[in-house]
Structures are given as C-alpha cells and as structure tokens.
Amino acid sequence: MGRVILRNIGLLLSGDLHRPILEADTVLVVNGKIAAVGWERDIDCEGAGVVVDAKGTCLLPGLIDSHVHPVAGDWTPRQNQIGWIDSYLHGGVTTMVSAGEVHTPGRPKDVVGLKAMAVFAQRAFSAFRPGNVRIHAGAPVIEHGMVEQDFKDLAAAGVTMLGEVGLGSVKDGATAHTMVGWARKYGLQSTIHTGGPSIPGSSLIDKDIVLAADADVIGHINGGHTALPDEQIVELCEKSARAFEIVHNGNERAGLLALRTAGELGKLEQVILGTDSPAGSGVQPLGILRMIAMLASLGEIPAEVAICFATGNTARIRGLEGGLIEAGRAGTFVLCDRAQHSSGKTVLESIERGDLPGIGMVMIDGMVSAGRSRNTPPAGVVPEVVTG
Ligand SMILES: [Zn+2]
C-alpha cells in the first residue's frame, strides 16, 4: 500500500470538537494509516506511490453511521434493496455500527439461536466490506432467560456489542440494567431503543427505563421515529453521562431539542449521529450528511462542529479506529466541496444554509473507494489522483 500524499487541501476538518479546523494543507498516509498532518513544505513527500491533488477542496474524516440495521451482505430485506451499503459510501459513510440485525427474516429469539446469529453476523461482516466500508456487526438483542455466562460466551466468541435493548422481550429497567451490566463486565457495548415502538412488535421505552438500563448509548434519543415528550428528552440529557444518539429516521424537532439541550449543558461531546436505517423509512445514502446539514442549519451550530458528531465523537465513544485526522488514525477520508450553485460561498457556509456538500472522493485505509459521488449534488471542484 505504501505512501499516499493528499496535498493542496483547502480546508482540513479534524473531527475533534475541541479543534475542528486544522491549519494544514497536506496529509501523509503510510500503509493505510495517517503518518503526518501539516504544511506540504514540512512533510517528507518523497516516494509517494499515489498523490491526490485535493485542488483546494475540504478534507474530513470518513463519516460514521452509529446506527444501522444490516442483515446479510449488501442486501436489506426490510426494503428488499440490494447495494445499500455501497450507496452510503457515496454519501461519505466509511464505517457503520450495527444496532442489531433485527430485520433478519425469522430472527431467532431463543438464547442459543440469538447468540449464534450474533456470532455469524460478526464474522460475516468482518469478512465482507462492500466498497471497503467497515461494518461492525453482530449485535444480539437481549431476551429474558439470558444469564451472565451468555455474555461471557458472546465476548469470548468475538461479539463486541449488544443490539438495541428493548427490541426483544427485555423491556423493564431492572432486567435491562442487570444484563447491560453483564455486557459491560465482559467488554460488550450497549445501546437502548428510546421512544415509541418503531414497527409492530416493538414497544415504548421511556426515560425511566433508559436511565435504569444505563446503556452506553441512548439510541435515537429523538425517537425511532416516535419521540418521547420534550421534558423526558431534556431529563435524559440532564441526567445521563452516556452518548446521545440523534438519528435521521427519528423526529427532527426532537433531535433539535436534544442538540440544543446538550449544548446548553456543555455536553456536545456526548452527541453522535446515526441513520437508524434500513428501516421502515427506507434506505438513506445521504442520511448522515442530511443530519449534519439539518443540525448545522436549523440547530445553528457551526458545520465543522456538526461534522464532529459523526466522526470524532462517535469514534471516541465507540472505540473505533478512524474519525479523527491525526497521526496513527486510519487513512480514511471524505473530500468534498460546496455543491454547484449553492448560495453558500464556502463548503461550511453552504452546509450552514442547509445544503449538502458535494463529495468528490472517498478514501478508506489509504485507498480510493469512490470518486465523484453518484448520490450527492455535484461538487464544485473534484480532487484528482496523480500518480507520484
Ligand atoms: Zn430503535
């Protein structure tokens, strides 16, 4: 894989909430990982096998979708659609985290069956990366009857997280708390469904159950799609130190309330983004970009901060490799520009006006995965690969 240089970067967004814009124009990637970030004159660019001329466009970390429901390969039975993951790549998503493979037809609900399915999904998605997108999957939905040994077994088998608590038979705070605690003891992360039922068969999870369960991620704090009453969302933001996940397939007004409340409480570090798709609302290749534009424009926060919710924040909370532009991180990037004919004069201003950026290139682990996006509006300027 060797050395890859990305030069002539016009705007470098770090993904780090505390320093979202970096003063630099060049990134050096060696063997798939970022080796240096800085000014071109200060970086040893010798011997690069691939040189990308960013042509003054914007570079940011590959986007992370914190809440997807994959099933098998690049097919979703929920909307009977093939190729959805590859389409998300064209929306800048390079990493996905499963919140449970819950749309699997005939999903097993007995303990042996649900454990087997989790191990299967973990293995299958570790070995299969459409467009090189990394899918962290194998997220079992907890059911009554599970004992501590089951969580130990799952961890030993390579499972790293639970699917949404509340989508199975465990819907009470006390049992959820016990099982989330067992999961945490063996290193498994947890997410809880928040709000009204998503589809027939799921049910209401209110703030008391969410707070009692104390899962690592308050999944779709803005509902999926039906949101909790405002005062419950505010109380969750006030009382919880866990992640506040805002999703595309949720209630947008409730998402803005969660964002505003987290901001007032000085808790923006806890905000992460997902699509909660594929789902009843469909497949959204541009879902994460749309969340960024929605929160930046209507939530009135800087675009470079909104981007951190879908990059650095998610990587930190979920212990993922990418998400930040700094040495040692994955060489995984989105290069974008203001969309043609946006009224915003710069890419950040265009996002703050609610427009989506145009993606010109996506790179994963130092390799080009996509050129000009087939799904975003066309970028004003598109980077070019120049062999060194
Ligand atoms: Zn849910």
PDB file of C-alpha atoms in Angstrom, residues 48-279:
ATOM      1  CA  ALA A  48       4.702   8.551  -2.621  1.00  0.00           C
ATOM      2  CA  GLY A  49       3.062   5.889  -4.790  1.00  0.00           C
ATOM      3  CA  VAL A  50      -0.135   7.874  -5.034  1.00  0.00           C
ATOM      4  CA  VAL A  51      -0.584  11.635  -4.902  1.00  0.00           C
ATOM      5  CA  VAL A  52      -4.052  13.131  -4.568  1.00  0.00           C
ATOM      6  CA  ASP A  53      -4.381  16.764  -5.565  1.00  0.00           C
ATOM      7  CA  ALA A  54      -7.283  17.987  -3.453  1.00  0.00           C
ATOM      8  CA  LYS A  55      -7.436  21.144  -5.613  1.00  0.00           C
ATOM      9  CA  GLY A  56      -8.272  23.320  -2.660  1.00  0.00           C
ATOM     10  CA  THR A  57     -11.276  21.263  -1.532  1.00  0.00           C
ATOM     11  CA  CYS A  58     -12.195  20.187   2.002  1.00  0.00           C
ATOM     12  CA  LEU A  59     -10.929  17.016   3.700  1.00  0.00           C
ATOM     13  CA  LEU A  60     -12.636  15.449   6.696  1.00  0.00           C
ATOM     14  CA  PRO A  61     -12.589  12.034   8.371  1.00  0.00           C
ATOM     15  CA  GLY A  62     -14.823   9.361   6.819  1.00  0.00           C
ATOM     16  CA  LEU A  63     -18.306   9.589   8.312  1.00  0.00           C
ATOM     17  CA  ILE A  64     -19.508   7.020  10.845  1.00  0.00           C
ATOM     18  CA  ASP A  65     -23.124   5.876  10.926  1.00  0.00           C
ATOM     19  CA  SER A  66     -23.632   4.866  14.547  1.00  0.00           C
ATOM     20  CA  HIS A  67     -26.965   3.124  13.976  1.00  0.00           C
ATOM     21  CA  VAL A  68     -27.628   0.756  11.084  1.00  0.00           C
ATOM     22  CA  HIS A  69     -29.601  -2.470  10.812  1.00  0.00           C
ATOM     23  CA  PRO A  70     -27.701  -4.701   8.385  1.00  0.00           C
ATOM     24  CA  VAL A  71     -28.849  -8.241   7.714  1.00  0.00           C
ATOM     25  CA  ALA A  72     -26.922 -10.154   5.075  1.00  0.00           C
ATOM     26  CA  GLY A  73     -24.219  -8.737   2.851  1.00  0.00           C
ATOM     27  CA  ASP A  74     -25.303  -5.668   0.921  1.00  0.00           C
ATOM     28  CA  TRP A  75     -28.996  -6.603   0.924  1.00  0.00           C
ATOM     29  CA  THR A  76     -31.744  -5.417   3.231  1.00  0.00           C
ATOM     30  CA  PRO A  77     -34.949  -7.431   3.407  1.00  0.00           C
ATOM     31  CA  ARG A  78     -36.711  -4.517   5.160  1.00  0.00           C
ATOM     32  CA  GLN A  79     -36.955  -2.632   1.856  1.00  0.00           C
ATOM     33  CA  ASN A  80     -35.791  -5.535  -0.322  1.00  0.00           C
ATOM     34  CA  GLN A  81     -32.961  -3.422  -1.630  1.00  0.00           C
ATOM     35  CA  ILE A  82     -29.545  -4.511  -2.848  1.00  0.00           C
ATOM     36  CA  GLY A  83     -26.413  -2.377  -2.733  1.00  0.00           C
ATOM     37  CA  TRP A  84     -27.464  -0.064   0.074  1.00  0.00           C
ATOM     38  CA  ILE A  85     -24.064  -0.067   1.797  1.00  0.00           C
ATOM     39  CA  ASP A  86     -22.271   0.892  -1.409  1.00  0.00           C
ATOM     40  CA  SER A  87     -24.771   3.727  -1.816  1.00  0.00           C
ATOM     41  CA  TYR A  88     -23.951   5.032   1.689  1.00  0.00           C
ATOM     42  CA  LEU A  89     -20.281   5.081   0.716  1.00  0.00           C
ATOM     43  CA  HIS A  90     -21.316   7.648  -1.890  1.00  0.00           C
ATOM     44  CA  GLY A  91     -22.786   9.670   0.983  1.00  0.00           C
ATOM     45  CA  GLY A  92     -19.394   9.732   2.712  1.00  0.00           C
ATOM     46  CA  VAL A  93     -20.050   6.881   5.175  1.00  0.00           C
ATOM     47  CA  THR A  94     -16.973   4.704   5.631  1.00  0.00           C
ATOM     48  CA  THR A  95     -17.865   2.962   8.903  1.00  0.00           C
ATOM     49  CA  MET A  96     -21.153   1.594  10.201  1.00  0.00           C
ATOM     50  CA  VAL A  97     -22.171   0.232  13.589  1.00  0.00           C
ATOM     51  CA  SER A  98     -24.989  -2.289  13.804  1.00  0.00           C
ATOM     52  CA  ALA A  99     -27.705  -1.680  16.375  1.00  0.00           C
ATOM     53  CA  GLY A 100     -28.896  -5.239  15.821  1.00  0.00           C
ATOM     54  CA  GLU A 101     -29.545  -7.446  12.793  1.00  0.00           C
ATOM     55  CA  VAL A 102     -33.193  -7.223  13.703  1.00  0.00           C
ATOM     56  CA  HIS A 103     -34.664  -7.319  10.214  1.00  0.00           C
ATOM     57  CA  THR A 104     -33.405 -10.862   9.638  1.00  0.00           C
ATOM     58  CA  PRO A 105     -36.423 -12.836   8.419  1.00  0.00           C
ATOM     59  CA  GLY A 106     -37.301 -15.351  11.147  1.00  0.00           C
ATOM     60  CA  ARG A 107     -34.852 -13.793  13.608  1.00  0.00           C
ATOM     61  CA  PRO A 108     -34.225 -16.373  16.366  1.00  0.00           C
ATOM     62  CA  LYS A 109     -35.344 -15.286  19.824  1.00  0.00           C
ATOM     63  CA  ASP A 110     -34.193 -18.282  21.846  1.00  0.00           C
ATOM     64  CA  VAL A 111     -30.879 -17.811  23.629  1.00  0.00           C
ATOM     65  CA  VAL A 112     -28.841 -20.330  21.619  1.00  0.00           C
ATOM     66  CA  GLY A 113     -30.263 -19.005  18.370  1.00  0.00           C
ATOM     67  CA  LEU A 114     -29.691 -15.310  19.096  1.00  0.00           C
ATOM     68  CA  LYS A 115     -26.118 -15.969  20.195  1.00  0.00           C
ATOM     69  CA  ALA A 116     -25.410 -17.994  17.064  1.00  0.00           C
ATOM     70  CA  MET A 117     -26.834 -15.258  14.860  1.00  0.00           C
ATOM     71  CA  ALA A 118     -24.668 -12.621  16.554  1.00  0.00           C
ATOM     72  CA  VAL A 119     -21.505 -14.637  16.018  1.00  0.00           C
ATOM     73  CA  PHE A 120     -22.485 -15.283  12.406  1.00  0.00           C
ATOM     74  CA  ALA A 121     -23.113 -11.571  11.708  1.00  0.00           C
ATOM     75  CA  GLN A 122     -19.863 -10.555  13.382  1.00  0.00           C
ATOM     76  CA  ARG A 123     -17.887 -12.995  11.253  1.00  0.00           C
ATOM     77  CA  ALA A 124     -19.721 -12.309   8.009  1.00  0.00           C
ATOM     78  CA  PHE A 125     -19.386  -8.522   8.157  1.00  0.00           C
ATOM     79  CA  SER A 126     -15.752  -8.736   9.297  1.00  0.00           C
ATOM     80  CA  ALA A 127     -15.022 -10.591   6.087  1.00  0.00           C
ATOM     81  CA  PHE A 128     -17.274  -8.657   3.723  1.00  0.00           C
ATOM     82  CA  ARG A 129     -16.755  -4.956   3.078  1.00  0.00           C
ATOM     83  CA  PRO A 130     -18.796  -3.525   0.178  1.00  0.00           C
ATOM     84  CA  GLY A 131     -16.787  -0.642  -1.293  1.00  0.00           C
ATOM     85  CA  ASN A 132     -14.348  -1.288   1.570  1.00  0.00           C
ATOM     86  CA  VAL A 133     -16.872   0.163   4.076  1.00  0.00           C
ATOM     87  CA  ARG A 134     -16.258  -1.340   7.501  1.00  0.00           C
ATOM     88  CA  ILE A 135     -19.414  -2.702   9.171  1.00  0.00           C
ATOM     89  CA  HIS A 136     -19.200  -3.507  12.862  1.00  0.00           C
ATOM     90  CA  ALA A 137     -21.996  -6.049  13.252  1.00  0.00           C
ATOM     91  CA  GLY A 138     -23.029  -8.979  15.394  1.00  0.00           C
ATOM     92  CA  ALA A 139     -25.253  -7.143  17.882  1.00  0.00           C
ATOM     93  CA  PRO A 140     -27.609  -9.536  19.690  1.00  0.00           C
ATOM     94  CA  VAL A 141     -30.944  -8.331  21.047  1.00  0.00           C
ATOM     95  CA  ILE A 142     -31.262  -9.409  24.665  1.00  0.00           C
ATOM     96  CA  GLU A 143     -34.122 -11.671  25.699  1.00  0.00           C
ATOM     97  CA  HIS A 144     -35.425 -12.936  29.023  1.00  0.00           C
ATOM     98  CA  GLY A 145     -33.680 -16.138  30.036  1.00  0.00           C
ATOM     99  CA  MET A 146     -30.143 -14.945  29.306  1.00  0.00           C
ATOM    100  CA  VAL A 147     -27.665 -15.473  32.149  1.00  0.00           C
ATOM    101  CA  GLU A 148     -24.257 -13.969  32.875  1.00  0.00           C
ATOM    102  CA  GLN A 149     -22.476 -16.875  31.187  1.00  0.00           C
ATOM    103  CA  ASP A 150     -24.186 -15.995  27.887  1.00  0.00           C
ATOM    104  CA  PHE A 151     -22.496 -12.578  27.842  1.00  0.00           C
ATOM    105  CA  LYS A 152     -19.173 -14.171  28.697  1.00  0.00           C
ATOM    106  CA  ASP A 153     -19.675 -16.647  25.836  1.00  0.00           C
ATOM    107  CA  LEU A 154     -20.557 -13.864  23.387  1.00  0.00           C
ATOM    108  CA  ALA A 155     -17.447 -11.884  24.308  1.00  0.00           C
ATOM    109  CA  ALA A 156     -15.249 -14.965  24.019  1.00  0.00           C
ATOM    110  CA  ALA A 157     -16.701 -15.622  20.563  1.00  0.00           C
ATOM    111  CA  GLY A 158     -15.726 -12.136  19.345  1.00  0.00           C
ATOM    112  CA  VAL A 159     -19.018 -10.273  19.784  1.00  0.00           C
ATOM    113  CA  THR A 160     -18.361  -6.682  20.929  1.00  0.00           C
ATOM    114  CA  MET A 161     -21.761  -5.110  21.444  1.00  0.00           C
ATOM    115  CA  LEU A 162     -25.463  -5.578  22.045  1.00  0.00           C
ATOM    116  CA  GLY A 163     -28.224  -4.596  19.661  1.00  0.00           C
ATOM    117  CA  GLU A 164     -30.899  -2.182  20.809  1.00  0.00           C
ATOM    118  CA  VAL A 165     -32.144  -3.116  24.249  1.00  0.00           C
ATOM    119  CA  GLY A 166     -35.931  -3.060  24.166  1.00  0.00           C
ATOM    120  CA  LEU A 167     -36.397  -4.678  20.754  1.00  0.00           C
ATOM    121  CA  GLY A 168     -36.528  -8.100  22.410  1.00  0.00           C
ATOM    122  CA  SER A 169     -38.529  -9.335  25.380  1.00  0.00           C
ATOM    123  CA  VAL A 170     -36.475  -7.357  27.941  1.00  0.00           C
ATOM    124  CA  LYS A 171     -38.380  -4.094  28.345  1.00  0.00           C
ATOM    125  CA  ASP A 172     -38.102  -3.419  32.094  1.00  0.00           C
ATOM    126  CA  GLY A 173     -35.427  -1.257  33.656  1.00  0.00           C
ATOM    127  CA  ALA A 174     -34.278  -3.757  36.270  1.00  0.00           C
ATOM    128  CA  THR A 175     -33.595  -6.670  33.901  1.00  0.00           C
ATOM    129  CA  ALA A 176     -32.072  -4.331  31.314  1.00  0.00           C
ATOM    130  CA  HIS A 177     -29.783  -2.882  33.996  1.00  0.00           C
ATOM    131  CA  THR A 178     -28.608  -6.344  35.046  1.00  0.00           C
ATOM    132  CA  MET A 179     -27.924  -7.533  31.502  1.00  0.00           C
ATOM    133  CA  VAL A 180     -26.265  -4.270  30.400  1.00  0.00           C
ATOM    134  CA  GLY A 181     -24.049  -4.645  33.477  1.00  0.00           C
ATOM    135  CA  TRP A 182     -23.072  -8.192  32.472  1.00  0.00           C
ATOM    136  CA  ALA A 183     -22.369  -6.977  28.946  1.00  0.00           C
ATOM    137  CA  ARG A 184     -20.162  -4.164  30.249  1.00  0.00           C
ATOM    138  CA  LYS A 185     -18.314  -6.562  32.563  1.00  0.00           C
ATOM    139  CA  TYR A 186     -17.226  -8.612  29.523  1.00  0.00           C
ATOM    140  CA  GLY A 187     -16.437  -5.621  27.309  1.00  0.00           C
ATOM    141  CA  LEU A 188     -19.644  -5.519  25.252  1.00  0.00           C
ATOM    142  CA  GLN A 189     -21.025  -2.077  24.433  1.00  0.00           C
ATOM    143  CA  SER A 190     -24.763  -1.492  24.664  1.00  0.00           C
ATOM    144  CA  THR A 191     -27.417   0.684  23.031  1.00  0.00           C
ATOM    145  CA  ILE A 192     -31.020   1.153  24.087  1.00  0.00           C
ATOM    146  CA  HIS A 193     -34.054   1.886  21.925  1.00  0.00           C
ATOM    147  CA  THR A 194     -35.643   5.154  23.092  1.00  0.00           C
ATOM    148  CA  GLY A 195     -39.209   6.313  22.492  1.00  0.00           C
ATOM    149  CA  GLY A 196     -42.287   4.744  20.972  1.00  0.00           C
ATOM    150  CA  PRO A 197     -42.406   1.454  19.065  1.00  0.00           C
ATOM    151  CA  SER A 198     -40.597   1.583  15.717  1.00  0.00           C
ATOM    152  CA  ILE A 199     -42.528  -1.165  13.971  1.00  0.00           C
ATOM    153  CA  PRO A 200     -45.321  -3.506  15.046  1.00  0.00           C
ATOM    154  CA  GLY A 201     -43.839  -5.852  17.638  1.00  0.00           C
ATOM    155  CA  SER A 202     -41.530  -3.334  19.351  1.00  0.00           C
ATOM    156  CA  SER A 203     -42.728  -1.168  22.224  1.00  0.00           C
ATOM    157  CA  LEU A 204     -42.375   2.051  24.219  1.00  0.00           C
ATOM    158  CA  ILE A 205     -39.150   2.623  26.124  1.00  0.00           C
ATOM    159  CA  ASP A 206     -39.485   5.740  28.288  1.00  0.00           C
ATOM    160  CA  LYS A 207     -36.881   7.808  30.149  1.00  0.00           C
ATOM    161  CA  ASP A 208     -37.217   5.801  33.359  1.00  0.00           C
ATOM    162  CA  ILE A 209     -36.267   2.564  31.576  1.00  0.00           C
ATOM    163  CA  VAL A 210     -33.468   4.299  29.651  1.00  0.00           C
ATOM    164  CA  LEU A 211     -31.979   5.773  32.833  1.00  0.00           C
ATOM    165  CA  ALA A 212     -32.358   2.494  34.745  1.00  0.00           C
ATOM    166  CA  ALA A 213     -30.750   0.420  31.979  1.00  0.00           C
ATOM    167  CA  ASP A 214     -27.814   2.859  31.748  1.00  0.00           C
ATOM    168  CA  ALA A 215     -26.691   1.534  28.334  1.00  0.00           C
ATOM    169  CA  ASP A 216     -23.607   3.117  26.751  1.00  0.00           C
ATOM    170  CA  VAL A 217     -25.639   4.755  24.008  1.00  0.00           C
ATOM    171  CA  ILE A 218     -29.091   6.310  24.342  1.00  0.00           C
ATOM    172  CA  GLY A 219     -30.123   5.065  20.912  1.00  0.00           C
ATOM    173  CA  HIS A 220     -32.181   7.538  18.878  1.00  0.00           C
ATOM    174  CA  ILE A 221     -32.795   9.969  21.728  1.00  0.00           C
ATOM    175  CA  ASN A 222     -35.055  11.707  19.174  1.00  0.00           C
ATOM    176  CA  GLY A 223     -37.226   8.621  18.741  1.00  0.00           C
ATOM    177  CA  GLY A 224     -37.176   5.998  16.080  1.00  0.00           C
ATOM    178  CA  HIS A 225     -39.452   7.526  14.799  1.00  0.00           C
ATOM    179  CA  THR A 226     -41.855   8.342  17.685  1.00  0.00           C
ATOM    180  CA  ALA A 227     -40.143  10.598  20.226  1.00  0.00           C
ATOM    181  CA  LEU A 228     -40.586  10.858  23.975  1.00  0.00           C
ATOM    182  CA  PRO A 229     -42.232  14.034  25.358  1.00  0.00           C
ATOM    183  CA  ASP A 230     -39.883  17.045  25.451  1.00  0.00           C
ATOM    184  CA  GLU A 231     -39.456  17.000  29.229  1.00  0.00           C
ATOM    185  CA  GLN A 232     -38.259  13.377  29.108  1.00  0.00           C
ATOM    186  CA  ILE A 233     -35.670  14.155  26.428  1.00  0.00           C
ATOM    187  CA  VAL A 234     -34.429  17.098  28.493  1.00  0.00           C
ATOM    188  CA  GLU A 235     -34.237  14.897  31.596  1.00  0.00           C
ATOM    189  CA  LEU A 236     -32.216  12.254  29.741  1.00  0.00           C
ATOM    190  CA  CYS A 237     -29.750  14.947  28.635  1.00  0.00           C
ATOM    191  CA  GLU A 238     -29.530  16.307  32.167  1.00  0.00           C
ATOM    192  CA  LYS A 239     -29.137  13.006  33.998  1.00  0.00           C
ATOM    193  CA  SER A 240     -27.143  10.781  31.664  1.00  0.00           C
ATOM    194  CA  ALA A 241     -23.413  10.802  31.010  1.00  0.00           C
ATOM    195  CA  ARG A 242     -23.871   8.301  28.142  1.00  0.00           C
ATOM    196  CA  ALA A 243     -23.994   9.031  24.418  1.00  0.00           C
ATOM    197  CA  PHE A 244     -26.957  10.942  22.965  1.00  0.00           C
ATOM    198  CA  GLU A 245     -27.573   9.454  19.560  1.00  0.00           C
ATOM    199  CA  ILE A 246     -29.611  11.577  17.131  1.00  0.00           C
ATOM    200  CA  VAL A 247     -30.855   9.701  14.061  1.00  0.00           C
ATOM    201  CA  HIS A 248     -32.163  10.538  10.617  1.00  0.00           C
ATOM    202  CA  ASN A 249     -35.105   8.180  10.965  1.00  0.00           C
ATOM    203  CA  GLY A 250     -36.230   9.977  14.104  1.00  0.00           C
ATOM    204  CA  ASN A 251     -38.244  13.034  14.993  1.00  0.00           C
ATOM    205  CA  GLU A 252     -36.326  16.044  13.664  1.00  0.00           C
ATOM    206  CA  ARG A 253     -37.866  18.512  16.105  1.00  0.00           C
ATOM    207  CA  ALA A 254     -36.892  16.208  18.996  1.00  0.00           C
ATOM    208  CA  GLY A 255     -33.401  15.910  17.523  1.00  0.00           C
ATOM    209  CA  LEU A 256     -33.017  19.680  17.561  1.00  0.00           C
ATOM    210  CA  LEU A 257     -34.281  19.767  21.173  1.00  0.00           C
ATOM    211  CA  ALA A 258     -31.696  17.148  22.198  1.00  0.00           C
ATOM    212  CA  LEU A 259     -28.938  19.066  20.417  1.00  0.00           C
ATOM    213  CA  ARG A 260     -29.922  22.392  21.976  1.00  0.00           C
ATOM    214  CA  THR A 261     -30.221  20.844  25.451  1.00  0.00           C
ATOM    215  CA  ALA A 262     -26.879  19.051  25.167  1.00  0.00           C
ATOM    216  CA  GLY A 263     -25.294  22.342  24.066  1.00  0.00           C
ATOM    217  CA  GLU A 264     -26.770  24.283  26.985  1.00  0.00           C
ATOM    218  CA  LEU A 265     -25.490  21.622  29.387  1.00  0.00           C
ATOM    219  CA  GLY A 266     -21.990  21.686  27.869  1.00  0.00           C
ATOM    220  CA  LYS A 267     -22.457  18.067  26.741  1.00  0.00           C
ATOM    221  CA  LEU A 268     -21.869  18.267  22.992  1.00  0.00           C
ATOM    222  CA  GLU A 269     -19.113  15.663  23.378  1.00  0.00           C
ATOM    223  CA  GLN A 270     -21.869  13.107  24.018  1.00  0.00           C
ATOM    224  CA  VAL A 271     -23.721  13.770  20.738  1.00  0.00           C
ATOM    225  CA  ILE A 272     -23.342  11.162  17.987  1.00  0.00           C
ATOM    226  CA  LEU A 273     -25.259  10.583  14.739  1.00  0.00           C
ATOM    227  CA  GLY A 274     -26.864   7.638  13.032  1.00  0.00           C
ATOM    228  CA  THR A 275     -29.457   6.953  10.388  1.00  0.00           C
ATOM    229  CA  ASP A 276     -31.325   4.050  12.075  1.00  0.00           C
ATOM    230  CA  SER A 277     -31.631   2.525   8.614  1.00  0.00           C
ATOM    231  CA  PRO A 278     -32.501   0.486   6.653  1.00  0.00           C
ATOM    232  CA  ALA A 279     -35.871   0.764   8.347  1.00  0.00           C
TER     233      ALA A 279
END
